[in-house]
Short mmCIF file of C-alpha atoms in Angstrom, two decimals:
data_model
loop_
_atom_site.label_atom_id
_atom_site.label_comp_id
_atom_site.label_asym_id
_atom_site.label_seq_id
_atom_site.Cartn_x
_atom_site.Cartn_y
_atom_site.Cartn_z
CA UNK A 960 89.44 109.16 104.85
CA UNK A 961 91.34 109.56 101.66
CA UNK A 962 91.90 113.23 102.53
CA UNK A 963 93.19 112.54 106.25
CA UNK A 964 95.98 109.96 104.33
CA UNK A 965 96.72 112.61 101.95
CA UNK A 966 97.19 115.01 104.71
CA UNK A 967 99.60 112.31 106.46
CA UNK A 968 101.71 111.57 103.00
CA UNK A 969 102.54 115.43 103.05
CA UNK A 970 103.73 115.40 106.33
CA UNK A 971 106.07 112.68 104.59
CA UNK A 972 104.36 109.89 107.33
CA UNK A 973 105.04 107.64 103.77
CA UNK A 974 108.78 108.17 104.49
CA UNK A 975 109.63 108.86 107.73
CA UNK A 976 107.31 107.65 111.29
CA UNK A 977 105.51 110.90 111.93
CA UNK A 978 104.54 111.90 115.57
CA UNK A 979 101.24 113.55 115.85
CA UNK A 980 98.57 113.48 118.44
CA UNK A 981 94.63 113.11 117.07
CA UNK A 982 94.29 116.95 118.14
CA UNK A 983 97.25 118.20 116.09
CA UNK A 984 95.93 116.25 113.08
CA UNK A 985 92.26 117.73 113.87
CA UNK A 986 93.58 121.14 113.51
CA UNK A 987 95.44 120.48 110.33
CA UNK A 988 92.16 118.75 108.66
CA UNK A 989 90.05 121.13 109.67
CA UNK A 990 87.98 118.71 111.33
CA UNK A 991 86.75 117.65 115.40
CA UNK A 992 88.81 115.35 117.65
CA UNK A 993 86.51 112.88 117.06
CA UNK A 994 85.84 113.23 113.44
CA UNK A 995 90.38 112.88 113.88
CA UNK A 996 90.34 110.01 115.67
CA UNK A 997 87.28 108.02 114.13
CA UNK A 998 89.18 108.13 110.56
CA UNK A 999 92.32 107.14 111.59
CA UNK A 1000 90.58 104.14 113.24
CA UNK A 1001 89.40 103.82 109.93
CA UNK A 1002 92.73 103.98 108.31
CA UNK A 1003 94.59 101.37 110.34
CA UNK A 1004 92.36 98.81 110.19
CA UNK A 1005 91.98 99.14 106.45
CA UNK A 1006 95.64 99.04 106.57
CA UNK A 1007 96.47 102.18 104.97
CA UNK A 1008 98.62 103.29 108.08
CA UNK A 1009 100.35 101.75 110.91
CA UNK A 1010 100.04 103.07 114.48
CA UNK A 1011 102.14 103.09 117.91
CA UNK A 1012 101.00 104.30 120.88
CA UNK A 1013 103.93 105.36 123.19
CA UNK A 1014 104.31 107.05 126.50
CA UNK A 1015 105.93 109.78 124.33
CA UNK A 1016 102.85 110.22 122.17
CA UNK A 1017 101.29 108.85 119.25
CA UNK A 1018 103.25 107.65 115.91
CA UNK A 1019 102.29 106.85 112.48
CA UNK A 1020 103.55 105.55 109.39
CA UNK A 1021 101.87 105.27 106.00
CA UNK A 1022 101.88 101.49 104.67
CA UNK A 1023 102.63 100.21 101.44
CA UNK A 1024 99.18 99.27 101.01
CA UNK A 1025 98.53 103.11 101.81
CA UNK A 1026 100.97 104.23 99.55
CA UNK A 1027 99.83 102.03 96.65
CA UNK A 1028 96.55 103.75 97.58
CA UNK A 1029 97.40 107.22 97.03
CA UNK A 1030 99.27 106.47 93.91
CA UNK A 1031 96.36 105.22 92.23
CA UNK A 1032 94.76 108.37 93.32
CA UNK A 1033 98.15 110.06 91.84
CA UNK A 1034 97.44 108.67 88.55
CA UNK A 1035 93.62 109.59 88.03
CA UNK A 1036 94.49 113.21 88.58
CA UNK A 1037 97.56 112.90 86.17
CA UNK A 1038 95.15 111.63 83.70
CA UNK A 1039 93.10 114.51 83.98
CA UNK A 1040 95.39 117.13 83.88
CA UNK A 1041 98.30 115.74 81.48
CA UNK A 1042 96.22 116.03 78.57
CA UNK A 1043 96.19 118.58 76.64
CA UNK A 1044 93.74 122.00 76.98
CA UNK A 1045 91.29 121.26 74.42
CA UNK A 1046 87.48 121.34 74.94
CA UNK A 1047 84.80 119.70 72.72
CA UNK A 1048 81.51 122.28 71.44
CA UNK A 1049 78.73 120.41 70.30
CA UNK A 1050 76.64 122.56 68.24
CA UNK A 1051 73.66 122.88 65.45
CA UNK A 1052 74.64 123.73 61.38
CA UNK A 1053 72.51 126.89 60.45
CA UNK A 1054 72.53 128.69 57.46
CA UNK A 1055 73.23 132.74 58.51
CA UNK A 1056 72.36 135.89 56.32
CA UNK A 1057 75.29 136.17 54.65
CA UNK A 1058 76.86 138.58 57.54
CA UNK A 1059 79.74 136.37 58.57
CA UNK A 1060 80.71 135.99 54.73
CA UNK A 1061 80.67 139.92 54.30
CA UNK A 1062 83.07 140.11 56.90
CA UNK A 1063 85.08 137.59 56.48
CA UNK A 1064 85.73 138.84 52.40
CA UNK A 1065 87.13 142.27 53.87
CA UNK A 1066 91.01 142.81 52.57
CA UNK A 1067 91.40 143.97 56.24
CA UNK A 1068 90.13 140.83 58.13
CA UNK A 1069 91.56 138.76 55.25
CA UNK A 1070 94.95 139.11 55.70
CA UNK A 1071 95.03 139.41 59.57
CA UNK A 1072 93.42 135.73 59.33
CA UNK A 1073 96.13 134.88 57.21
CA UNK A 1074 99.07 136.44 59.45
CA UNK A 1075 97.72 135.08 62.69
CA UNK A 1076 95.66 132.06 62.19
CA UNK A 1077 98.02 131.07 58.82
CA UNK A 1078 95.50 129.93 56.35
CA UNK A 1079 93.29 132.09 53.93
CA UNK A 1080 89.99 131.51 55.15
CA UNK A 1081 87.11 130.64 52.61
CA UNK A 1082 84.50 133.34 52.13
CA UNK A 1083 82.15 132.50 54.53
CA UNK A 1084 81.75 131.49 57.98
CA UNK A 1085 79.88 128.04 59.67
CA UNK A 1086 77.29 128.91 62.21
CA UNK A 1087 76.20 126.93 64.50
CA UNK A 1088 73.79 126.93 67.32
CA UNK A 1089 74.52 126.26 70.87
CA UNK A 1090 72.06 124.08 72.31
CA UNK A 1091 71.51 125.12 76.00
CA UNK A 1092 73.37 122.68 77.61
CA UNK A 1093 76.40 123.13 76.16
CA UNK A 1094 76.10 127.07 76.76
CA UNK A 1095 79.15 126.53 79.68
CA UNK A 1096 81.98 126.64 76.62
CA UNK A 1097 80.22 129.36 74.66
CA UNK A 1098 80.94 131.59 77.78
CA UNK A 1099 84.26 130.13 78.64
CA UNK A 1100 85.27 131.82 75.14
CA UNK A 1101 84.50 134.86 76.23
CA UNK A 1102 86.21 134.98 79.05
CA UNK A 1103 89.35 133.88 77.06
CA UNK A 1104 91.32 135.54 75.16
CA UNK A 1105 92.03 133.99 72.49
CA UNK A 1106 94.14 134.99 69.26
CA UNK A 1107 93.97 138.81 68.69
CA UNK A 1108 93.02 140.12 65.09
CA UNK A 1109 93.02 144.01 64.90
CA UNK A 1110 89.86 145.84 64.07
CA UNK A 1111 91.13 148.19 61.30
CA UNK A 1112 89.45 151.42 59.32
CA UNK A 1113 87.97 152.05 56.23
CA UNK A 1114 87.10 155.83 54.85
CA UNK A 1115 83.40 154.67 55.51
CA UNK A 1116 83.21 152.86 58.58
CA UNK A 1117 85.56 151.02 61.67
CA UNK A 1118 85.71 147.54 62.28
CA UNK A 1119 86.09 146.22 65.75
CA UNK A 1120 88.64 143.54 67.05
CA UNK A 1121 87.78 139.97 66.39
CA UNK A 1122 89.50 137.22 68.99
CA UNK A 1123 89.67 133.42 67.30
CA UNK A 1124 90.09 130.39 68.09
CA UNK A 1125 92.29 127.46 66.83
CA UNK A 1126 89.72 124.33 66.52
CA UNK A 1127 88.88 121.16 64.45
CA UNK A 1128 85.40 120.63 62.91
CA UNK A 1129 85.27 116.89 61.81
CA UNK A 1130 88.98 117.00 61.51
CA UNK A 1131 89.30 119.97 59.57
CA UNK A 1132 91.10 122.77 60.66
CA UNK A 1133 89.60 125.56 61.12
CA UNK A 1134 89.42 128.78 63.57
CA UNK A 1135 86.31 129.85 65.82
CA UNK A 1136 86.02 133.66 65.97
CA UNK A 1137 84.08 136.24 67.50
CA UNK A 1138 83.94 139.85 68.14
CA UNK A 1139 85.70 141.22 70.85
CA UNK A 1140 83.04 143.14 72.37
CA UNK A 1141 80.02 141.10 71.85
CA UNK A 1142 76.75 142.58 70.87
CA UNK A 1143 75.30 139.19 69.12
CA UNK A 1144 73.46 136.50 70.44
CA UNK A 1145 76.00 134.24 72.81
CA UNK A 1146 73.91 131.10 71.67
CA UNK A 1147 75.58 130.77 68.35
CA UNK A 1148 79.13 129.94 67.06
CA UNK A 1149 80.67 130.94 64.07
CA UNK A 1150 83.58 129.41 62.22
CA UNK A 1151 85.82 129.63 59.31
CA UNK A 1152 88.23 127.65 57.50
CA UNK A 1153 90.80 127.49 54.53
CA UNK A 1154 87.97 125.00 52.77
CA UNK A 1155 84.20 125.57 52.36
CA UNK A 1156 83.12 122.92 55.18
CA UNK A 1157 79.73 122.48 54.00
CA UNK A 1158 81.66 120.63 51.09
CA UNK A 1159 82.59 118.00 53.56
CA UNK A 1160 78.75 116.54 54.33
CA UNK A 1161 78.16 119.27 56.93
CA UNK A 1162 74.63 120.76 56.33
CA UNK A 1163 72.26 122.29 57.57
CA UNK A 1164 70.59 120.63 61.00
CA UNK A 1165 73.29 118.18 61.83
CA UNK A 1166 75.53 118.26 64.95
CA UNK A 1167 78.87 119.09 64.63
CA UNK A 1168 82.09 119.04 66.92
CA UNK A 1169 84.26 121.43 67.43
CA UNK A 1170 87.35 120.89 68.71
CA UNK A 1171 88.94 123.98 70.27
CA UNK A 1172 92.66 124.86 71.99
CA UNK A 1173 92.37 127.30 74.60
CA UNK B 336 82.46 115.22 97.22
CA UNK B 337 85.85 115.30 95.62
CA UNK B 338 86.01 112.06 94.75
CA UNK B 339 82.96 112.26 92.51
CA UNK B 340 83.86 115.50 91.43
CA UNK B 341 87.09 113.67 90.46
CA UNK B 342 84.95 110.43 88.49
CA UNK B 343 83.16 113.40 86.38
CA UNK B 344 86.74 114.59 85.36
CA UNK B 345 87.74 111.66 84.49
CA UNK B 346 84.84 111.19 81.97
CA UNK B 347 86.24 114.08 80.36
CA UNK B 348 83.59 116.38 81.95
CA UNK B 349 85.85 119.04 81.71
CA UNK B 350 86.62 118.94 78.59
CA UNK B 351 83.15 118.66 77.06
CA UNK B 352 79.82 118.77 78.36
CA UNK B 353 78.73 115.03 79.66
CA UNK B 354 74.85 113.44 79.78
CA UNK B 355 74.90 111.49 82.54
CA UNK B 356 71.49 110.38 84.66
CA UNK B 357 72.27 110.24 88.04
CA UNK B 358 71.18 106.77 88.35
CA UNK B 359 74.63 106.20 85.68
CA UNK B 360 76.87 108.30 87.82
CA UNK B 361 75.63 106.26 91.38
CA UNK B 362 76.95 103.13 89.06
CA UNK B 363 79.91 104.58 88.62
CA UNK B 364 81.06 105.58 91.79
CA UNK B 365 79.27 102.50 93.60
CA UNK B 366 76.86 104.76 95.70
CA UNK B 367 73.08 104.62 96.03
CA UNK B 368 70.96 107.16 93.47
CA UNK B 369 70.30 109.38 96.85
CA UNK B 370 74.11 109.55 97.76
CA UNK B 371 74.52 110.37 94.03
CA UNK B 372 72.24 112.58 93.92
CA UNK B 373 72.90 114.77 96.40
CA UNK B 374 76.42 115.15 95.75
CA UNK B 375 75.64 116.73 92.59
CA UNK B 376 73.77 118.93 94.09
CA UNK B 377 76.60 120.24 96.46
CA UNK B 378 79.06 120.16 93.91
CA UNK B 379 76.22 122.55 92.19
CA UNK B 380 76.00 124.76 95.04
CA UNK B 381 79.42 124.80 95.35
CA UNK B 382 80.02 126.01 91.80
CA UNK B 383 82.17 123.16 90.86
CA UNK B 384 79.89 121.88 88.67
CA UNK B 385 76.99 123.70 85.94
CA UNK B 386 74.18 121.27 85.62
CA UNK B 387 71.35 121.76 82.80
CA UNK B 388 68.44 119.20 83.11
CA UNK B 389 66.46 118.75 79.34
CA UNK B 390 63.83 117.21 78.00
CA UNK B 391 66.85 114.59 76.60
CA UNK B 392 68.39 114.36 80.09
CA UNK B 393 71.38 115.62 83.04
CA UNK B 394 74.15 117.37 81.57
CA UNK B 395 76.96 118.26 83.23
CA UNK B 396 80.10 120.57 83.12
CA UNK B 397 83.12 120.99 85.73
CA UNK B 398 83.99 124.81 86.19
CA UNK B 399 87.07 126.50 86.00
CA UNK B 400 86.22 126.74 90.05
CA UNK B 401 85.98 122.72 90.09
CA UNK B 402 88.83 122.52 88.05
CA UNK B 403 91.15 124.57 89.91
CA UNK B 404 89.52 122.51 92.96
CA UNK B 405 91.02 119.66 91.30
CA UNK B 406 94.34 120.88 90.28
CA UNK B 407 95.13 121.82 94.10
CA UNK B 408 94.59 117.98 94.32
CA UNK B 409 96.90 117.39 92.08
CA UNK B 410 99.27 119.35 93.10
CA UNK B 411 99.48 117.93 96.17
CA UNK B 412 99.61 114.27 95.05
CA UNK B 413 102.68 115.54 92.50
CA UNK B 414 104.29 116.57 95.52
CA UNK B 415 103.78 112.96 97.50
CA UNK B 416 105.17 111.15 94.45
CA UNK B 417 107.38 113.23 92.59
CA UNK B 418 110.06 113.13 95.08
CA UNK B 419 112.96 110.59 95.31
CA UNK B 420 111.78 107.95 97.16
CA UNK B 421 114.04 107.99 100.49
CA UNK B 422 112.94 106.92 103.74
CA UNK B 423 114.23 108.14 107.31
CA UNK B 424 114.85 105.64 110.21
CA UNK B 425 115.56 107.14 113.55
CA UNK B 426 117.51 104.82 115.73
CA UNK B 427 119.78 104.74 119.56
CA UNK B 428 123.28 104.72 119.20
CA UNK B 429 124.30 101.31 121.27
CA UNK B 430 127.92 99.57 121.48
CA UNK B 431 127.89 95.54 120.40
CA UNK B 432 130.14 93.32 121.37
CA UNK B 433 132.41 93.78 118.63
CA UNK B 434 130.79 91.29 116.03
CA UNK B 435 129.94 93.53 112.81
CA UNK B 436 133.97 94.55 113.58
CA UNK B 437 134.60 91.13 112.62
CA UNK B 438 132.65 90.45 110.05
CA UNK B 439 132.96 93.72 108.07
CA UNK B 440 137.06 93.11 108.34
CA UNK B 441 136.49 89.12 106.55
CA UNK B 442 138.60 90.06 103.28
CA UNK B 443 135.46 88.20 101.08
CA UNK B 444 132.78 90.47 102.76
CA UNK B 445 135.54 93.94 102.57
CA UNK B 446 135.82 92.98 98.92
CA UNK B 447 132.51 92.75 97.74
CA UNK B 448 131.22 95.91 99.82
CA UNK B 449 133.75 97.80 98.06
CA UNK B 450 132.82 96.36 94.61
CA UNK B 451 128.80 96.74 95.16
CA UNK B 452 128.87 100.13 97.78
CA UNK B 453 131.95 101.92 96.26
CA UNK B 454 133.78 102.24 99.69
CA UNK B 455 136.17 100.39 101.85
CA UNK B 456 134.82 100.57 104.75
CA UNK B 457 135.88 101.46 108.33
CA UNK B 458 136.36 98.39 110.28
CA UNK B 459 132.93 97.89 112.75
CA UNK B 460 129.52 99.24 112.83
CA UNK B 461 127.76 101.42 114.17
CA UNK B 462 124.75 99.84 116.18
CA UNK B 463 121.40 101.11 116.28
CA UNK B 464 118.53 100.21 118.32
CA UNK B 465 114.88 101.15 116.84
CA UNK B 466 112.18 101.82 118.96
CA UNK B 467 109.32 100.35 118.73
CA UNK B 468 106.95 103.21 116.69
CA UNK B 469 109.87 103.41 114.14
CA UNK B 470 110.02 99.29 113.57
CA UNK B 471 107.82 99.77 110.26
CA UNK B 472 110.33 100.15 108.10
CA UNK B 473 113.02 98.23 109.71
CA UNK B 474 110.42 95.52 108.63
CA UNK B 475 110.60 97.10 104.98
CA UNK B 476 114.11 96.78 105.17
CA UNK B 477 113.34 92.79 105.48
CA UNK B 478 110.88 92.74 102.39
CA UNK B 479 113.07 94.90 100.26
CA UNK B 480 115.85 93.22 98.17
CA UNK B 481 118.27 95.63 98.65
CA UNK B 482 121.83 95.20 96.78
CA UNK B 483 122.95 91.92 97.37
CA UNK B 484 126.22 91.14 98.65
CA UNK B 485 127.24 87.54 97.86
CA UNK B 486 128.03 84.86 101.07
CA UNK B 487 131.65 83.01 100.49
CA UNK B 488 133.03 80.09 101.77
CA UNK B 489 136.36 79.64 103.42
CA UNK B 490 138.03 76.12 104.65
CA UNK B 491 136.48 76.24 108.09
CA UNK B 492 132.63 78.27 106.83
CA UNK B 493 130.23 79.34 105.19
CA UNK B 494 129.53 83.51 105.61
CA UNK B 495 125.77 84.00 104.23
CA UNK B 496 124.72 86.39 101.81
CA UNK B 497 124.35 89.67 102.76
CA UNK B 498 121.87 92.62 102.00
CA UNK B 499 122.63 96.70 101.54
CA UNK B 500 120.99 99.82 101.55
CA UNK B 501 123.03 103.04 100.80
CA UNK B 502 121.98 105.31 103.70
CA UNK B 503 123.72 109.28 104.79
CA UNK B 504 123.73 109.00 108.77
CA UNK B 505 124.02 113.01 109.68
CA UNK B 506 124.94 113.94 106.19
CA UNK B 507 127.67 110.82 106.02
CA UNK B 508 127.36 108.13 102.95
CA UNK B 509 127.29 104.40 104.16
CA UNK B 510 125.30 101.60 104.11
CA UNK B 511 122.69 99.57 106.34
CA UNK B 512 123.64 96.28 106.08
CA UNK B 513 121.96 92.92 107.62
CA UNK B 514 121.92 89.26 106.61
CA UNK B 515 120.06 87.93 103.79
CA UNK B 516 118.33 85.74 106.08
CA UNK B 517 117.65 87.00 109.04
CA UNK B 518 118.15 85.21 112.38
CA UNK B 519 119.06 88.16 114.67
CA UNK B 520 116.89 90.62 116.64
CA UNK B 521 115.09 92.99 114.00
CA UNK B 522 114.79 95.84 116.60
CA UNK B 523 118.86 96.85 115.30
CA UNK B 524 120.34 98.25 112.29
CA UNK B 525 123.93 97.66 111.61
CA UNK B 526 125.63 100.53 109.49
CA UNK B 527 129.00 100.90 107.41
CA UNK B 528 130.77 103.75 106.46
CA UNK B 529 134.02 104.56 104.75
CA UNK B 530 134.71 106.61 108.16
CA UNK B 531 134.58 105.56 111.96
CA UNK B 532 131.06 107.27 112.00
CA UNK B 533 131.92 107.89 115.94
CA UNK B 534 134.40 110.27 114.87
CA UNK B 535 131.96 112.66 113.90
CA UNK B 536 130.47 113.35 117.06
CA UNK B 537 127.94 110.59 117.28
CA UNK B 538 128.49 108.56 120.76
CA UNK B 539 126.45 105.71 122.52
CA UNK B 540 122.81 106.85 123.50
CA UNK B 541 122.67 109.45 120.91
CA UNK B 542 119.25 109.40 118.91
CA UNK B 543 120.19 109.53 114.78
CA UNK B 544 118.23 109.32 111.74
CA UNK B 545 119.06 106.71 108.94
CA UNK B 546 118.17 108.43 105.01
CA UNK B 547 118.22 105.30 103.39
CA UNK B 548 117.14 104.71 99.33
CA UNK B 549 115.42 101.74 99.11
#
């Protein structure tokens, strides 16, 4: 019913009388004559619109009561989309190998932290695990693209691009990052930050937040 | 479908993964756990919505499909509101008997329309007659304050206050105009302009539409 009044309000029927017939506005909802007609029964007697019937056709005008309607419906969906882009991780403290603090020590990672994300990151990375139903995110990072940071060479071996993430853990700033081309296990997160978090009563086996700008 | 797609958002299930039973979401939306239900399950189907059931209960995500599903909403509801709020009144060109001549040429009413409206106006009206399917907001005209144009006395009576609305009649700035109190018939609208508006190709019978700012 809500759609139908939506569908009248941008036909401008909220500022001007609109002349329609029940098959016109059918055809425009996507919906039977009947389906039409039973709804805008609907809306008149709740009040929402206002009807004539003329020889010259059928005539409608949104009410106030309509209009007050619709802008509460306005607001809801300005709520949810005038915030700003940030999603919420939820995810498990493990302690890694030592991997993620190898690469985060190389000179050539090092500094392209430092240029893009602007902090020096502490030698190490936080790992958390994904529980299952908060996998969605972990794959919506994937998809994105993030914040670039070169792969670079050594005489020895190459290292591959890394993307990252801006994000919070417990109100720390921090950045989420990942290799570009994945090869390890999507279930787990890893980030860094300019401070050793675990010195900030994260350990091992709690639940943390992480707080991430796409 | 929408709508509870809609609730979900507005608990931030965008944004974050959200445990919710379906017995809490029927709550919510003031539907039966079947209704409930089974609305999740479209929105499911639909890919609006992931769902992952655990051993600690329902969790749920909106999509980037739901979301855009969402933000077409909005879109359309920005599009309702965010324009100036004008209305349109179509009305029949009629002569009068020469009474809004008078009163719009009383030096206390001439005065104050050109201190409130910003024009001296042409001396008469021009007369329209609604039709019935456009009455609905010549009734809003009644319930809206409009700008007030103070009554004045003179030694033989007592001229009432009066009420404006700026209007454009076929692209032309005036005014509707009608008493504060209403005694005549509220099927006719009574407009002012700095110009003889029938000078400008507008002529008894003629159909015209009334942008007014309320």
């Amino acid at each position: 019913m809500l759609e139908v009044l939506k569908q009248l309000a941008l036909m401008n029927a909220s500022k001007k009388v609109l002349k329609i017939s029940s098959k016109e506005l059918a055809d425009k909802i996507n919906q039977s004559l009947q389906t039409a007609a039973r709804k805008l029964k609907e809306l008149e007697s709740d009040e929402l619109i206002e009807r004539t019937l003329t020889k010259d056709g059928q005539f409608i005008v949104i009410t106030e009561k309509g209009k007050r309607r619709l802008y509460r419906e306005y607001l809801d969906y300005k709520k949810i989309f005038e915030e700003d882009e940030t999603i919420t991780i939820k995810g498990k403290v493990f302690s890694g190998v030592g991997e993620g603090r190898y690469y985060v020590s190389l000179e050539g990672y090092k500094e392209r932290f430092k240029e893009k994300l602007g902090f020096d990151p502490y030698p190490g990375t936080l790992n958390l695990k994904i529980p299952k139903e908060q996998l969605y995110f972990r794959r919506r990072l994937e998809e994105e693209d993030g914040i670039l940071i070169e792969g670079f060479k050594t005489p020895d071996r190459t290292f591959g691009d890394v993307k990252a993430f801006k994000c919070k853990v417990n109100g720390i700033e921090g950045a989420i990052v990942l290799p570009k081309r994945t090869h390890y296990p999507s279930d787990v997160l890893e980030v860094i930050a300019p401070v050793k978090l675990r010195n900030y009563g994260i350990k091992d086996g709690d639940f943390v937040e992480v707080e991430v700008c796409l």
